[in-house]
Short mmCIF file of C-alpha atoms and ligand atoms in Angstrom, two decimals:
data_model
loop_
_atom_site.label_atom_id
_atom_site.label_comp_id
_atom_site.label_asym_id
_atom_site.label_seq_id
_atom_site.Cartn_x
_atom_site.Cartn_y
_atom_site.Cartn_z
CA MET A 617 -51.67 50.64 -9.86
CA GLU A 618 -49.13 53.69 -10.25
CA ARG A 619 -46.87 53.92 -13.03
CA ILE A 620 -43.32 54.60 -12.61
CA VAL A 621 -41.13 56.26 -15.08
CA THR A 622 -36.99 56.10 -15.60
CA GLY A 623 -35.26 59.49 -16.16
CA ASP A 624 -34.76 58.25 -20.08
CA GLN A 625 -38.94 57.53 -20.26
CA MET A 626 -39.79 60.61 -18.73
CA GLN A 627 -37.89 62.60 -21.57
CA LEU A 628 -39.74 61.07 -24.38
CA LEU A 629 -43.03 61.66 -22.70
CA ASP A 630 -42.19 65.51 -22.55
CA LYS A 631 -40.73 65.71 -26.19
CA TYR A 632 -44.45 63.80 -27.28
CA THR A 633 -46.53 66.07 -25.24
CA ILE A 634 -44.73 68.91 -26.61
CA GLU A 635 -44.06 67.98 -30.57
CA GLU A 636 -47.32 65.33 -30.90
CA MET A 637 -50.11 66.99 -28.56
CA GLY A 638 -48.61 70.66 -29.05
CA VAL A 639 -48.49 71.67 -25.37
CA PRO A 640 -45.66 74.43 -25.69
CA SER A 641 -42.94 73.78 -23.37
CA LEU A 642 -43.07 76.95 -21.58
CA VAL A 643 -46.69 76.00 -20.75
CA LEU A 644 -45.31 72.74 -19.10
CA MET A 645 -42.66 74.76 -17.30
CA GLU A 646 -44.94 77.17 -15.73
CA ARG A 647 -47.25 74.33 -14.47
CA ALA A 648 -44.05 72.74 -13.00
CA GLY A 649 -42.99 75.74 -11.11
CA LEU A 650 -46.42 76.54 -10.05
CA SER A 651 -46.67 72.96 -8.19
CA VAL A 652 -43.30 73.30 -6.44
CA PHE A 653 -44.50 76.68 -5.16
CA GLU A 654 -47.79 75.21 -3.88
CA ALA A 655 -46.02 72.21 -2.44
CA ILE A 656 -43.48 74.47 -0.59
CA LYS A 657 -46.19 76.48 0.90
CA LYS A 658 -48.37 73.62 1.87
CA GLU A 659 -45.66 72.28 3.54
CA GLY A 660 -45.60 74.97 6.07
CA PHE A 661 -41.78 75.59 5.60
CA SER A 662 -40.58 78.74 7.07
CA LEU A 663 -40.23 80.94 3.90
CA ASN A 664 -38.03 84.08 5.22
CA LYS A 665 -35.79 83.83 2.67
CA ILE A 666 -35.29 81.37 -0.08
CA LEU A 667 -32.35 80.69 -2.34
CA ILE A 668 -32.93 79.21 -5.72
CA LEU A 669 -30.12 77.25 -7.53
CA CYS A 670 -30.43 76.88 -11.18
CA GLY A 671 -28.24 74.65 -13.75
CA SER A 672 -28.24 75.79 -17.23
CA GLY A 673 -31.05 73.27 -18.59
CA ASN A 674 -34.66 73.21 -18.25
CA ASN A 675 -34.57 71.77 -14.39
CA GLY A 676 -32.95 75.32 -14.01
CA ALA A 677 -35.58 77.11 -15.83
CA ASP A 678 -38.23 75.36 -13.65
CA GLY A 679 -36.22 76.86 -11.02
CA VAL A 680 -36.81 80.56 -12.10
CA VAL A 681 -40.41 80.18 -12.79
CA LEU A 682 -40.55 79.13 -9.32
CA ALA A 683 -38.37 82.55 -8.27
CA ARG A 684 -40.81 84.27 -10.17
CA LEU A 685 -44.00 83.14 -8.60
CA LEU A 686 -42.48 83.51 -5.16
CA HIS A 687 -40.97 86.75 -5.54
CA LEU A 688 -44.67 87.84 -6.96
CA ALA A 689 -46.51 86.30 -3.76
CA GLY A 690 -43.97 88.55 -2.14
CA TYR A 691 -41.27 86.05 -0.54
CA CYS A 692 -37.89 87.34 0.04
CA THR A 693 -36.28 85.36 -3.05
CA ASP A 694 -32.74 85.24 -4.41
CA VAL A 695 -31.71 83.04 -7.63
CA CYS A 696 -27.98 82.01 -8.06
CA ILE A 697 -27.26 80.68 -11.81
CA LEU A 698 -24.64 77.77 -11.21
CA GLY A 699 -24.83 76.82 -15.14
CA LYS A 700 -22.89 78.25 -17.82
CA PRO A 701 -24.64 80.89 -20.10
CA GLU A 702 -23.21 79.34 -23.43
CA LYS A 703 -25.25 75.88 -22.05
CA PHE A 704 -28.37 77.63 -21.36
CA THR A 705 -31.38 75.77 -23.35
CA LYS A 706 -33.82 78.55 -25.17
CA GLU A 707 -36.48 77.89 -22.41
CA MET A 708 -33.64 78.68 -19.63
CA GLN A 709 -33.06 82.03 -21.30
CA LYS A 710 -36.77 83.12 -21.69
CA GLN A 711 -37.33 82.09 -18.31
CA ILE A 712 -34.28 84.47 -17.23
CA ASP A 713 -35.69 87.15 -19.63
CA ILE A 714 -39.13 87.13 -17.99
CA GLY A 715 -37.59 87.00 -14.75
CA LYS A 716 -35.63 90.10 -15.15
CA ASN A 717 -38.82 91.95 -16.56
CA TYR A 718 -40.46 91.06 -13.00
CA GLY A 719 -37.52 92.37 -11.14
CA ILE A 720 -36.60 89.08 -9.43
CA SER A 721 -33.44 89.34 -7.69
CA PHE A 722 -29.96 87.54 -9.39
CA VAL A 723 -26.83 86.74 -7.07
CA LYS A 724 -23.74 85.77 -7.85
CA SER A 725 -22.63 84.36 -4.57
CA PHE A 726 -24.36 83.41 -1.12
CA HIS A 727 -24.10 82.30 1.90
CA ILE A 728 -26.44 79.49 3.16
CA SER A 729 -26.82 80.92 6.45
CA GLU A 730 -28.87 83.67 5.29
CA TYR A 731 -31.57 81.34 3.97
CA THR A 732 -34.35 79.06 5.54
CA VAL A 733 -35.29 77.48 2.11
CA ILE A 734 -32.74 76.37 -0.64
CA VAL A 735 -34.28 75.01 -3.47
CA ASP A 736 -32.14 72.40 -5.94
CA ALA A 737 -33.06 73.33 -9.45
CA VAL A 738 -29.64 72.27 -10.94
CA PHE A 739 -30.04 69.25 -12.71
CA GLY A 740 -33.27 67.07 -13.31
CA VAL A 741 -33.72 64.01 -15.44
CA GLY A 742 -30.82 65.71 -17.83
CA LEU A 743 -27.97 64.51 -15.53
CA SER A 744 -26.00 62.61 -17.45
CA ARG A 745 -22.38 62.42 -15.84
CA GLU A 746 -20.68 62.26 -12.64
CA ILE A 747 -20.99 65.83 -11.01
CA THR A 748 -17.47 67.16 -10.13
CA GLY A 749 -15.13 70.45 -9.62
CA ASN A 750 -16.88 73.52 -8.10
CA LEU A 751 -20.60 72.47 -8.33
CA LYS A 752 -19.42 69.19 -6.37
CA GLU A 753 -18.19 71.50 -3.53
CA ILE A 754 -21.14 73.44 -3.64
CA ILE A 755 -23.26 70.56 -3.14
CA LEU A 756 -21.52 69.34 -0.64
CA GLU A 757 -21.51 72.42 1.12
CA LEU A 758 -25.68 72.17 1.15
CA HIS A 759 -25.20 69.11 3.64
CA LYS A 760 -24.66 71.36 6.28
CA PHE A 761 -27.60 73.63 5.49
CA GLN A 762 -29.81 73.76 8.60
CA GLY A 763 -32.78 74.97 6.94
CA LYS A 764 -34.98 72.81 4.31
CA ILE A 765 -33.99 71.58 0.97
CA VAL A 766 -36.71 71.64 -1.64
CA ALA A 767 -35.45 69.31 -4.81
CA VAL A 768 -37.37 70.23 -7.96
CA ASP A 769 -38.00 66.83 -9.88
CA ILE A 770 -35.10 64.88 -8.27
CA PRO A 771 -32.56 66.06 -6.27
CA SER A 772 -29.12 66.86 -8.40
CA GLY A 773 -26.87 64.12 -8.28
CA ILE A 774 -29.15 61.46 -8.08
CA CYS A 775 -29.49 59.19 -11.39
CA SER A 776 -33.02 59.18 -12.25
CA ARG A 777 -32.91 55.58 -13.30
CA THR A 778 -31.00 53.60 -10.55
CA GLY A 779 -30.98 56.04 -7.61
CA LYS A 780 -27.13 56.13 -7.88
CA ILE A 781 -25.02 59.09 -6.52
CA LEU A 782 -23.38 60.50 -9.42
CA GLY A 783 -20.35 61.89 -7.53
CA CYS A 784 -22.34 63.84 -4.85
CA ALA A 785 -26.12 64.68 -4.42
CA VAL A 786 -28.44 66.90 -2.59
CA LYS A 787 -30.18 65.93 0.33
CA ALA A 788 -33.78 66.91 -0.11
CA ASP A 789 -36.47 67.08 2.47
CA LEU A 790 -38.95 67.15 -0.34
CA THR A 791 -38.98 66.34 -3.74
CA VAL A 792 -41.70 67.77 -6.33
CA THR A 793 -41.32 65.63 -9.06
CA PHE A 794 -43.34 65.81 -11.93
CA ALA A 795 -46.00 63.66 -14.18
CA TYR A 796 -44.72 60.49 -12.58
CA GLY A 797 -42.39 59.05 -9.62
CA LYS A 798 -38.65 58.45 -11.16
CA THR A 799 -37.12 55.13 -10.26
CA GLY A 800 -34.47 56.83 -8.75
CA LEU A 801 -36.41 58.32 -6.54
CA PHE A 802 -37.33 55.21 -4.85
CA LEU A 803 -34.67 52.95 -5.66
CA TYR A 804 -31.64 53.35 -3.09
CA PRO A 805 -29.90 54.99 -2.22
CA GLY A 806 -31.84 57.96 -4.28
CA ALA A 807 -34.90 57.34 -1.78
CA GLU A 808 -32.89 58.44 0.83
CA TYR A 809 -31.85 61.91 -0.86
CA ALA A 810 -35.12 62.44 -2.17
CA GLY A 811 -37.02 63.09 1.30
CA LYS A 812 -40.79 63.31 1.09
CA VAL A 813 -41.89 62.83 -2.56
CA VAL A 814 -44.86 64.67 -4.28
CA ILE A 815 -45.66 63.68 -7.70
CA ALA A 816 -47.44 66.96 -9.26
CA ASP A 817 -49.79 66.71 -12.72
CA ILE A 818 -48.28 69.16 -15.00
CA GLY A 819 -50.13 67.95 -18.17
CA ILE A 820 -48.30 64.99 -19.07
CA TYR A 821 -50.09 61.76 -19.64
CA ALA A 822 -47.81 58.62 -20.89
CA LYS A 823 -49.28 56.73 -23.90
CA PRO A 824 -48.08 53.36 -23.46
CA GLU A 825 -47.56 52.31 -27.25
CA ILE A 826 -44.45 55.66 -27.00
CA LEU A 827 -43.12 54.25 -23.79
CA PRO A 828 -40.07 52.25 -24.46
CA LYS A 829 -40.08 48.74 -22.18
CA PRO A 830 -40.07 47.63 -19.67
CA GLU A 831 -43.03 49.33 -18.12
CA ILE A 832 -42.76 49.92 -14.33
CA PHE A 833 -45.59 49.94 -12.06
CA THR A 834 -46.29 49.64 -8.34
CA TYR A 835 -49.40 49.38 -5.94
CA THR A 836 -51.18 51.06 -3.54
CA LYS A 837 -53.76 50.25 -0.75
CA GLY A 838 -56.67 50.59 -3.24
CA ASP A 839 -55.24 47.66 -5.46
CA LEU A 840 -55.81 45.15 -2.46
CA LYS A 841 -59.66 45.41 -3.17
CA GLU A 842 -58.38 42.96 -5.56
CA ILE A 843 -58.06 40.42 -2.90
CA ARG A 844 -61.82 41.13 -1.33
CA ARG A 845 -63.25 37.71 -0.09
CA LYS A 846 -66.49 36.16 -1.79
CA ARG A 847 -69.41 36.38 0.68
CA ASP A 848 -70.63 33.20 -0.64
CA GLY A 849 -67.32 31.31 -0.78
CA ASN A 850 -66.44 28.34 1.29
CA LYS A 851 -62.85 26.70 2.21
CA GLY A 852 -62.76 25.13 -0.91
CA SER A 853 -63.28 27.99 -2.95
CA PHE A 854 -60.61 29.91 -0.61
CA GLY A 855 -57.94 27.31 -2.09
CA LYS A 856 -55.89 24.51 -0.51
CA ILE A 857 -52.13 24.82 0.25
CA LEU A 858 -49.54 22.15 0.32
CA LEU A 859 -46.34 23.59 2.17
CA ILE A 860 -42.92 21.82 2.31
CA ALA A 861 -41.41 23.64 5.22
CA GLY A 862 -39.19 22.97 8.10
CA SER A 863 -36.46 20.35 9.16
CA LYS A 864 -35.36 18.65 12.17
CA ASP A 865 -33.93 21.84 13.90
CA ILE A 866 -35.75 24.58 12.32
CA PHE A 867 -39.47 24.59 13.20
CA GLY A 868 -40.27 28.64 13.23
CA ALA A 869 -40.20 29.12 9.23
CA ALA A 870 -43.02 26.14 8.80
CA TYR A 871 -45.14 27.69 11.46
CA LEU A 872 -44.67 31.39 10.34
CA SER A 873 -45.12 30.81 6.70
CA GLY A 874 -48.34 28.59 7.39
CA MET A 875 -49.75 30.58 9.39
CA ALA A 876 -49.32 33.60 7.29
CA ALA A 877 -51.35 31.95 4.36
CA MET A 878 -53.97 31.02 6.75
CA LYS A 879 -54.44 34.33 8.13
CA THR A 880 -54.82 35.93 4.81
CA GLY A 881 -57.66 33.83 3.76
CA ALA A 882 -56.29 30.65 2.40
CA GLY A 883 -59.11 28.00 2.71
CA MET A 884 -57.10 25.09 3.93
CA LEU A 885 -53.65 24.14 4.60
CA LYS A 886 -51.42 21.38 4.75
CA ILE A 887 -47.59 21.45 6.04
CA CYS A 888 -45.19 18.71 5.53
CA THR A 889 -42.47 18.80 7.90
CA HIS A 890 -40.18 16.86 10.22
CA LYS A 891 -41.80 14.67 12.87
CA GLU A 892 -40.10 16.51 15.59
CA ASN A 893 -42.10 19.65 14.46
CA LYS A 894 -45.54 17.90 15.57
CA VAL A 895 -45.68 19.12 18.89
CA LEU A 896 -45.44 22.71 17.69
CA PHE A 897 -48.48 22.22 15.92
CA SER A 898 -50.45 21.43 18.77
CA CYS A 899 -51.33 25.25 19.12
CA PHE A 900 -51.86 25.65 15.25
CA PRO A 901 -54.80 22.77 14.78
CA GLU A 902 -55.96 24.47 11.81
CA ALA A 903 -53.28 22.91 9.70
CA MET A 904 -53.07 19.56 8.63
CA LEU A 905 -50.24 17.36 8.94
CA LEU A 906 -48.14 15.42 6.54
CA CYS A 907 -44.34 14.37 8.78
CA TYR A 908 -41.61 12.40 7.93
CA GLU A 909 -38.89 10.67 9.65
CA ASP A 910 -35.24 10.82 9.06
CA ASP A 911 -34.44 9.40 5.78
CA GLU A 912 -37.71 8.34 5.32
CA ASN A 913 -39.04 8.44 1.37
CA ILE A 914 -42.72 9.87 1.20
CA THR A 915 -42.66 10.17 -2.51
CA LYS A 916 -46.18 8.40 -2.72
CA GLU A 917 -47.87 10.90 0.16
CA LEU A 918 -46.47 13.92 -1.39
CA SER A 919 -47.95 12.94 -4.84
CA GLU A 920 -51.35 12.32 -3.08
CA GLY A 921 -50.53 15.76 -1.66
CA PHE A 922 -49.83 17.18 -4.84
CA GLN A 923 -53.11 16.01 -6.28
CA TRP A 924 -55.10 17.43 -3.28
CA ALA A 925 -53.54 20.86 -3.29
CA ASP A 926 -54.53 23.86 -5.54
CA VAL A 927 -50.72 25.39 -5.12
CA ILE A 928 -47.83 23.86 -3.89
CA GLY A 929 -44.72 26.08 -1.38
CA ILE A 930 -41.34 24.61 -0.52
CA GLY A 931 -38.47 26.08 1.01
CA PRO A 932 -38.88 27.97 4.22
CA GLY A 933 -36.45 26.10 6.78
CA ILE A 934 -36.15 22.90 4.96
CA GLY A 935 -32.38 23.26 5.24
CA LEU A 936 -30.03 21.94 2.71
CA GLY A 937 -29.47 18.59 3.60
CA LYS A 938 -30.07 15.03 1.62
CA GLN A 939 -33.56 14.99 2.68
CA ALA A 940 -34.53 18.28 1.48
CA GLU A 941 -32.93 17.75 -1.89
CA SER A 942 -35.20 14.76 -2.50
CA LEU A 943 -38.14 16.82 -1.46
CA LEU A 944 -37.04 19.14 -3.83
CA ASP A 945 -36.51 16.85 -6.62
CA THR A 946 -39.86 15.25 -5.87
CA VAL A 947 -41.91 18.78 -6.21
CA LEU A 948 -39.90 19.50 -9.44
CA SER A 949 -40.68 15.90 -11.00
CA GLN A 950 -44.15 15.13 -9.95
CA GLY A 951 -45.72 18.51 -8.95
CA THR A 952 -47.83 20.14 -11.30
CA LYS A 953 -49.72 23.07 -9.71
CA PRO A 954 -48.32 26.67 -9.09
CA LEU A 955 -45.52 26.63 -6.90
CA VAL A 956 -43.45 28.86 -4.92
CA ILE A 957 -40.07 28.21 -4.21
CA ASP A 958 -38.09 30.42 -1.24
CA ALA A 959 -35.14 29.83 0.97
CA ASP A 960 -33.06 27.03 1.08
CA ALA A 961 -35.10 25.41 -2.01
CA ILE A 962 -33.46 28.37 -3.64
CA GLY A 963 -30.07 27.38 -2.26
CA MET A 964 -30.63 23.94 -4.03
CA LEU A 965 -31.87 25.14 -7.36
CA LYS A 966 -28.40 25.71 -9.07
CA GLY A 967 -27.80 22.79 -11.44
CA ARG A 968 -31.61 22.55 -11.24
CA THR A 969 -32.59 24.99 -13.49
CA GLU A 970 -33.63 22.88 -16.90
CA GLN A 971 -35.97 20.78 -14.42
CA LEU A 972 -37.25 24.55 -13.33
CA LYS A 973 -37.79 25.61 -16.48
CA ASN A 974 -39.73 22.37 -17.55
CA TYR A 975 -42.20 22.62 -14.46
CA PRO A 976 -45.46 22.27 -16.33
CA ASN A 977 -47.19 25.50 -14.30
CA GLU A 978 -45.97 28.74 -13.17
CA VAL A 979 -42.99 28.85 -10.64
CA ILE A 980 -42.43 32.03 -8.10
CA LEU A 981 -39.15 32.14 -6.74
CA THR A 982 -38.74 34.36 -3.86
CA PRO A 983 -34.66 35.19 -3.33
CA HIS A 984 -33.59 37.90 -1.30
CA LEU A 985 -30.33 39.32 -2.62
CA GLY A 986 -27.80 36.76 -1.52
CA GLU A 987 -29.58 33.74 -2.69
CA PHE A 988 -30.32 35.53 -6.25
CA SER A 989 -26.27 35.93 -6.57
CA ARG A 990 -25.42 32.58 -5.30
CA LEU A 991 -28.03 31.33 -7.74
CA THR A 992 -27.18 33.57 -10.85
CA ASP A 993 -23.57 34.46 -10.16
CA ILE A 994 -24.61 38.03 -10.53
CA SER A 995 -23.39 40.13 -7.89
CA ILE A 996 -25.25 42.26 -5.40
CA LYS A 997 -23.44 45.24 -6.54
CA LYS A 998 -24.30 44.49 -10.49
CA TRP A 999 -27.78 43.87 -9.54
CA LYS A 1000 -28.38 47.32 -8.02
CA GLU A 1001 -26.55 49.02 -10.81
CA ASN A 1002 -29.81 47.99 -12.67
CA PRO A 1003 -32.33 46.04 -10.86
CA ILE A 1004 -35.29 46.31 -13.34
CA LYS A 1005 -33.30 45.33 -16.26
CA ILE A 1006 -31.40 41.98 -14.50
CA THR A 1007 -34.24 41.11 -12.65
CA GLN A 1008 -36.35 40.70 -16.11
CA GLU A 1009 -33.74 39.22 -17.86
CA ILE A 1010 -33.26 36.45 -15.14
CA ALA A 1011 -36.82 35.82 -14.79
CA LYS A 1012 -37.27 35.36 -18.53
CA THR A 1013 -34.10 32.84 -18.49
CA LEU A 1014 -35.47 30.72 -15.90
CA SER A 1015 -39.16 30.68 -17.05
CA VAL A 1016 -40.38 32.13 -13.58
CA VAL A 1017 -41.88 34.90 -11.67
CA LEU A 1018 -38.88 36.32 -10.00
CA VAL A 1019 -39.20 38.30 -6.59
CA CYS A 1020 -35.97 39.78 -5.97
CA LYS A 1021 -36.51 40.89 -2.44
CA ASP A 1022 -34.49 43.98 -1.14
CA ALA A 1023 -35.86 47.48 0.53
CA ARG A 1024 -37.43 47.78 -2.85
CA THR A 1025 -38.55 44.67 -4.04
CA VAL A 1026 -38.65 44.29 -8.20
CA ILE A 1027 -40.82 41.40 -9.45
CA SER A 1028 -40.89 40.16 -13.13
CA ASN A 1029 -42.41 37.56 -15.07
CA GLY A 1030 -39.81 38.31 -17.99
CA ASP A 1031 -42.63 39.88 -19.78
CA LYS A 1032 -42.58 43.64 -20.18
CA ASN A 1033 -44.19 44.79 -17.20
CA ILE A 1034 -42.24 45.23 -13.98
CA TYR A 1035 -43.22 45.47 -10.76
CA LEU A 1036 -41.18 47.90 -8.04
CA ASN A 1037 -42.53 47.64 -4.67
CA LEU A 1038 -42.90 51.02 -2.28
CA SER A 1039 -44.48 49.62 0.72
CA GLY A 1040 -42.54 48.16 4.00
CA ASN A 1041 -39.75 49.62 6.41
CA ASP A 1042 -36.32 48.38 7.57
CA GLY A 1043 -38.23 47.08 10.72
CA MET A 1044 -39.30 44.17 8.29
CA ALA A 1045 -35.23 43.10 8.22
CA SER A 1046 -35.66 40.52 10.92
CA ALA A 1047 -35.56 36.68 10.67
CA GLY A 1048 -39.18 34.94 9.74
CA SER A 1049 -39.94 38.08 7.64
CA GLY A 1050 -39.48 36.36 4.10
CA ASP A 1051 -41.46 33.23 5.41
CA VAL A 1052 -44.27 35.42 5.81
CA LEU A 1053 -44.26 36.54 2.68
CA THR A 1054 -44.19 32.85 1.30
CA GLY A 1055 -47.24 32.21 2.94
CA MET A 1056 -48.77 35.34 2.06
CA ILE A 1057 -47.80 34.69 -1.62
CA LEU A 1058 -49.03 31.33 -1.63
CA SER A 1059 -52.58 32.21 -0.18
CA LEU A 1060 -53.02 34.60 -3.08
CA LEU A 1061 -52.37 32.46 -5.32
CA ALA A 1062 -54.65 29.78 -3.74
CA GLN A 1063 -57.40 32.31 -4.13
CA GLY A 1064 -56.87 32.32 -7.95
CA LYS A 1065 -54.85 35.33 -8.73
CA ASP A 1066 -52.01 34.44 -11.30
CA GLY A 1067 -48.30 34.32 -10.25
CA LEU A 1068 -47.42 37.69 -11.28
CA LYS A 1069 -50.30 38.97 -9.57
CA ALA A 1070 -49.95 36.94 -6.55
CA ALA A 1071 -46.45 38.10 -6.19
CA CYS A 1072 -47.32 41.83 -6.57
CA LEU A 1073 -50.07 41.75 -4.43
CA GLY A 1074 -48.50 39.31 -1.79
CA VAL A 1075 -45.31 41.72 -1.54
CA TYR A 1076 -47.17 45.11 -1.57
CA LEU A 1077 -49.43 43.56 1.32
CA HIS A 1078 -46.65 42.50 3.22
CA GLY A 1079 -44.91 45.80 2.97
CA ALA A 1080 -47.98 47.44 4.07
CA ALA A 1081 -48.67 45.05 7.02
CA GLY A 1082 -44.88 45.90 7.96
CA ASP A 1083 -45.76 49.88 7.71
CA LEU A 1084 -48.70 49.01 10.10
CA ALA A 1085 -46.89 46.62 12.33
CA ALA A 1086 -44.18 49.41 13.22
CA LYS A 1087 -46.58 52.31 14.07
CA ARG A 1088 -47.75 49.72 16.47
CA LYS A 1089 -44.62 48.18 17.84
CA GLY A 1090 -41.56 50.27 16.81
CA ARG A 1091 -39.43 49.35 13.89
CA ALA A 1092 -36.84 48.05 16.10
CA ALA A 1093 -39.29 46.12 18.44
CA MET A 1094 -41.17 44.39 15.73
CA LEU A 1095 -41.07 40.94 14.57
CA ALA A 1096 -42.01 38.70 11.88
CA GLY A 1097 -45.17 37.38 13.50
CA ASP A 1098 -46.65 41.07 13.94
CA LEU A 1099 -46.71 41.23 10.14
CA ILE A 1100 -49.17 38.60 10.32
CA ASP A 1101 -52.03 40.13 12.32
CA ALA A 1102 -51.38 43.40 10.83
CA ALA A 1103 -51.91 41.93 6.76
CA GLY A 1104 -55.23 40.89 8.59
CA GLN A 1105 -56.47 44.16 9.86
CA ILE A 1106 -55.30 45.51 6.59
CA LEU A 1107 -57.28 43.20 4.27
CA ASP A 1108 -60.30 43.56 6.48
CA GLU A 1109 -60.07 47.17 6.06
CA VAL A 1110 -60.02 47.30 2.12
N1 NAX B 1452 -40.21 71.25 -21.50
C1 NAX B 1452 -39.60 69.92 -20.82
O1 NAX B 1452 -38.78 69.47 -21.79
C2 NAX B 1452 -39.73 70.22 -19.46
C3 NAX B 1452 -38.39 69.78 -18.76
N2 NAX B 1452 -38.91 69.84 -17.25
C4 NAX B 1452 -37.62 70.16 -16.42
O2 NAX B 1452 -36.42 69.72 -17.28
C5 NAX B 1452 -35.78 68.80 -16.76
C6 NAX B 1452 -35.06 68.58 -17.92
O3 NAX B 1452 -34.32 69.28 -18.44
P1 NAX B 1452 -33.06 69.11 -19.35
O4 NAX B 1452 -33.31 68.02 -20.21
O5 NAX B 1452 -32.76 70.37 -19.98
O6 NAX B 1452 -31.68 68.72 -18.43
P2 NAX B 1452 -31.35 69.17 -16.85
O7 NAX B 1452 -31.77 70.32 -16.56
O8 NAX B 1452 -31.63 68.20 -15.96
O9 NAX B 1452 -29.78 69.25 -17.24
C7 NAX B 1452 -29.07 69.36 -18.56
C8 NAX B 1452 -28.16 69.97 -18.26
O10 NAX B 1452 -27.00 69.65 -17.54
C9 NAX B 1452 -25.83 69.50 -18.11
N3 NAX B 1452 -25.06 68.32 -17.47
C10 NAX B 1452 -25.45 67.24 -17.40
N4 NAX B 1452 -24.87 66.34 -16.32
C11 NAX B 1452 -23.93 67.11 -16.04
C12 NAX B 1452 -22.79 67.25 -14.87
N5 NAX B 1452 -22.74 66.20 -14.39
N6 NAX B 1452 -21.95 68.09 -14.83
C13 NAX B 1452 -22.42 69.51 -15.36
N7 NAX B 1452 -23.20 69.79 -16.24
C14 NAX B 1452 -24.16 68.69 -16.63
C15 NAX B 1452 -26.15 69.03 -19.18
O11 NAX B 1452 -25.25 69.69 -20.42
C16 NAX B 1452 -27.30 70.22 -19.69
O12 NAX B 1452 -26.80 71.28 -19.86
C17 NAX B 1452 -36.64 67.84 -16.15
O13 NAX B 1452 -36.00 67.15 -14.99
C18 NAX B 1452 -37.57 68.94 -15.70
O14 NAX B 1452 -37.33 69.36 -14.12
C19 NAX B 1452 -40.00 70.34 -16.77
O15 NAX B 1452 -40.20 71.43 -16.96
C20 NAX B 1452 -41.23 69.89 -18.02
C21 NAX B 1452 -41.33 70.11 -19.13
K1 K B 1453 -32.77 69.12 -9.31
#
């Protein structure tokens, strides 16, 4: 598990480290400059001639430290200060004085074609408004640069909280960010502008009690160890899933979702679907079936299913018709086990939010942004302006674990910890991918994880499987079904 912070949180951590822990600001800055110096050398960029563009704040001061280190190591380096002298922080002034003592080259103007690497130390997490005027022109000119661009802490122009472009932004090949990843480096479009992100330890450590909430975290492959199988387990101990999925014209969703659940370790699966889908399950004999005919009332059979199951899933491919509504009502009124609601079932939740809040166990909702927007009347644009806060607020209002699915999925149970997912790729944006995720989350719930854990681990695993499938098949050619086998292999490796 790794922590991610907003720019505001980072500034508090800087302040705490300097004022409470007593580490001088210049010491942190020296480590910051040194970490960029090492990252640039490690990347193997051609370092024939380097230009460092500096603002007047402490991001600029990091840039001047870097210039000194490069100069002393024998690299041909120019510094151009774009910020106004009257705005220099005291650290910036100090770094300029030190740099002059060491004879580094300060230039007033430049031609980008003379350089092989340009370093952006104009704005860091202190960027507070849109970039305009001359500075904007310079940043836009950098888009034509043929060499490599390295951003110090965050590309100038990217909002460190939301990843939004504030007027214009530097497009970096490499971003060396300090202490913790910033949300703006991972949310789009910021993620695209950041290039490769390296997180450098400069001696700042978060004390959770001084961080304003919500706290944001992400998973990496090592966290999947939490879903290691018990060697002495039996099919009962890996959990029983009742999955209500598919309808008369749609059969693939039930198949993909069920297969994903079984192939990520669930013990037993019963699929409740329309009778016409029966034939499909001849090639999936591991699943038990509960079939209904047109307009058939299966409330009694479903109630028995609720007793049998450890967890319940409803939604993939069930359609939006009367029968689907009645299935959802039966689940909401009679179900007692942890519940995952996805796809079409989310589409029918509007007007049923009271039932949702009164459900006697954990509920996980997995909307994509279109479904989220229809359910809450919050536009996708508005969500993207503040994904962390909005996800948290809606999760709290609905009393659910909310999984807002996007290129960067955000998960919250309304409490102070928010999960931001970094695995996955655009190859997963194809039919059936969401059905597979539902199956994986159900499987982890069935294996005993609580709602938030099952959702976060499931989303991480789903993305990691997407990354492996992309490697094997290519992002355009990979299919939702490819995620299932890839996930199995990943789980076996941890
Ligand atoms: N001692 C510290 O506090 C440390 C700071 N560090 C660096 O310092 C950065 C933060 O420094 P600062 O807080 O000084 O902020 P920045 O250096 O990011 O920028 C602040 C300056 O930019 C101006 N500004 C903001 N938006 C503008 C806009 N749109 N157009 C024109 N001017 C604008 C502000 O008025 C201010 O002068 C971090 O990103 C990091 O790179 C690191 O060296 C670690 C230690
Ligand atoms: K920067």
